[in-house]
Amino acid sequence: MISRILAADLPAHAGRRVRLAGWLHRRRDLKSVSFLVLRDRSGLAQIVLREPLPEAAEETVLAVTGTVVLNDQAPGGAEVTDPEVEVLSAPVAPPPFDLYRPVVGGTLPTILDHAPAALRHPRLRAPFEIAAAAVAGFRAALDGLGFVETSTPKIVASATESGANVFGIDYFGRPAFLAQSPQFFKQALVGVFERVYEVGPVFRAEPHDTARHLAQYTSLDAELGFVEDHRDVMAVLTAALTGMHASVAERAGSATALLELDVPEVPGEIPSIHFAEAQELVARHTGEDPRGEPDLAPAHERFLGEWARREHGSEFLFVTGYPMVKRPFYTHPDPERPEFSRSFDLLFRGLELVTGGQRLHRHADYLAALAARGEDPEAYGGYLAAFAHGMPPHGGFAIGLERWTARFTGAANVRQTTLFPRDLHRLTP
Amino acid sequence: MISRILAADLPAHAGRRVRLAGWLHRRRDLKSVSFLVLRDRSGLAQIVLREPLPEAAEETVLAVTGTVVLNDQAPGGAEVTDPEVEVLSAPVAPPPFDLYRPVVGGTLPTILDHAPAALRHPRLRAPFEIAAAAVAGFRAALDGLGFVETSTPKIVASATESGANVFGIDYFGRPAFLAQSPQFFKQALVGVFERVYEVGPVFRAEPHDTARHLAQYTSLDAELGFVEDHRDVMAVLTAALTGMHASVAERAGSATALLELDVPEVPGEIPSIHFAEAQELVARHTGEDPRGEPDLAPAHERFLGEWARREHGSEFLFVTGYPMVKRPFYTHPDPERPEFSRSFDLLFRGLELVTGGQRLHRHADYLAALAARGEDPEAYGGYLAAFAHGMPPHGGFAIGLERWTARFTGAANVRQTTLFPRDLHRLTP
């Protein structure tokens, strides 16, 4: 038996006998000829049959052996003639939408209910090819900077990020929780590897039914030691994003072409503005005065995104120095203006995409920070222990992969860029 | 300020002023001179001080600026003289073991209780450098074969592998479970991407307190479509292992050197023996007769491992065709001997390391397999739905990363190769 080739490779085999395998994407039976369109992971191939193929519904799995003929009219510029067709596996039911149409009909809930079938559609599959390429680029960038990849526990004894919104587990009869982030572990591991990253699931029991909340998402977490301040973290994030975009351009070209996406350039140095200046800019230009507010409103983030594009030609903008009151207890303050932090948000097209910053590193500073917030240090015993033995100045960031992919592809709902999303209402498939 | 360099790079900077940063690994105060050993992620560096450094305990985080002098007596062949030493962060307590000793004293429970400190020891850290390199090699091998990396849900509505040993979750007031494997998702995604892999956590509520059971481990899962049979899966697994070993040799050389490990060769074709023949071999050579048993005993796996080394010069051995009764319901039978399966185990040094095989792909075959086991197809509704729309012949495998690392490094307990293990008794740190 000849080895299988992929649809995209047909033109290189013109004149030869080849074997294809894939799904029957579409069939058209004319009087004296039938056209089958076969779909495989590389794309589509047209098969020309002199006699109709009996009883093969769309999504039938086929192997086809035939002769490659160049034809400008065929998808990809070549087609297969004189085929022998073998049915490998027949569907028992049609999907509730036509996969051969340019856009899948049906509501988002229907599509998500039938995700194993819906994701076969090239347009619905494309975001995940882009996401996989982006993750590969993230890793390559951080590997090149001496980071070590880790896998840390997703079952924890206590919630570190915020007491609410955690999923409870019965852990051999004891209460436990699903980790909301690898924050504690990645900080502790700065003491071991200095530079670590993790690509893994995080869990948020957020009772929000919105287009951007998920109960599980994939977090690209990084943390590094021996920083001067948050700007060293921003430089690593810039390198990570540069790697992600480069990898998408290199590895997911057919997905970006199908979705008609430009891969935006990541500036060598992403423009940056302090939170206080950002508020002044908003006050000066929008007629609203947010000064004194501890956070930026979505409309103000959008304004800043437009400002960055206009003034700096950048789709990205760092906003630094968010007020301490809105940041987690482990955030490092700005020593010169202690009400502000050494933290940042990265806006992409006017939407918050990444949060990060420098963390506290001295044991005494953690005790003071918890006391100032009226928190009991006892509840953070395990967390604090890691800082008892000498930790360098450090910081890090986390990118939500599904949100990144939604922003990058222009998807309106983060569920369109999540494989089998989990939310307030959805637990299957 | 000069940029920081790493300890391992000292010899390249002989005669120059450099800046190092790291932990005070060890100090020796003599009458007229003090030696500090600084530890960073690359290794150790000796600092020569003409006056004693006051009050700096081991594990103090230091930055040192000084002049590099080549010295064969110093670790790495160079040392730093005329240093200016800056304390970046002081420990508030010593770890309960000396990190500067060649081997960490203390029992495994003490080490695990203080993992953030214990993992700083180069010998305890080394297995994780090896694991990270292995995962990178796994990905590189599968990326090169056209696989797509995925992230799938860890919260599921029902248990597919076995009803017992799952962790229950309160999912917004509904019962749910932690995924025991991505088995369902990776099979469903063969219909989308044809070839997928995932590196992620899996959860087993196994009430076993042994040296090899964990409540969470990292599974390297792969699944591929359009296979002829399980041998295509074995070929991909062989490529994955080859990539893992090559990457360890390339990226974790200092860790393997420290642990005095040889990186064993993965044969181009790993020897393979059918389960029935393996039993006959055991009967012929060991005086025991396991024929009729549905599985191999550990002692027989060890015998087979020795046999493979002796007869084939291989540390690896595939055992194929395990009896259907001991395999999950989705296993594809051998059409010629339906009591045997198209599955395999991979033995490494006489211990089972990987399980895999061809899966059923026809909807009707799933219904028949569940009926034959007296299982209710209703309970597998979501799983079965993925097979209703045409699935190609496919198969896959899963490698437990922590077990792989334990076998590779010779660790007696899988907890030594797990970052912050979770087990029947342990939920912290």
Short mmCIF file of C-alpha atoms in Angstrom, two decimals, chain A residues 103 123 126 130 252-263 349 408-410:
data_model
loop_
_atom_site.label_atom_id
_atom_site.label_comp_id
_atom_site.label_asym_id
_atom_site.label_seq_id
_atom_site.Cartn_x
_atom_site.Cartn_y
_atom_site.Cartn_z
CA VAL A 103 -19.64 29.61 8.01
CA ARG A 123 -12.93 28.34 10.55
CA ALA A 126 -8.34 27.81 13.12
CA ILE A 130 -3.22 29.87 16.30
CA ALA A 252 -0.24 29.07 11.73
CA GLY A 253 -0.14 30.85 8.40
CA SER A 254 -3.05 28.94 6.90
CA ALA A 255 -5.22 29.63 9.97
CA THR A 256 -4.50 33.37 9.93
CA ALA A 257 -5.08 33.45 6.16
CA LEU A 258 -8.42 31.65 6.52
CA LEU A 259 -9.56 34.10 9.20
CA GLU A 260 -8.06 37.01 7.20
CA LEU A 261 -6.00 38.17 10.18
CA ASP A 262 -2.98 40.40 10.17
CA VAL A 263 -0.39 39.42 12.75
CA ARG A 349 -6.29 46.99 21.33
CA PHE A 408 -6.04 38.08 18.44
CA THR A 409 -8.74 36.49 16.27
CA GLY A 410 -11.44 39.05 17.03
#
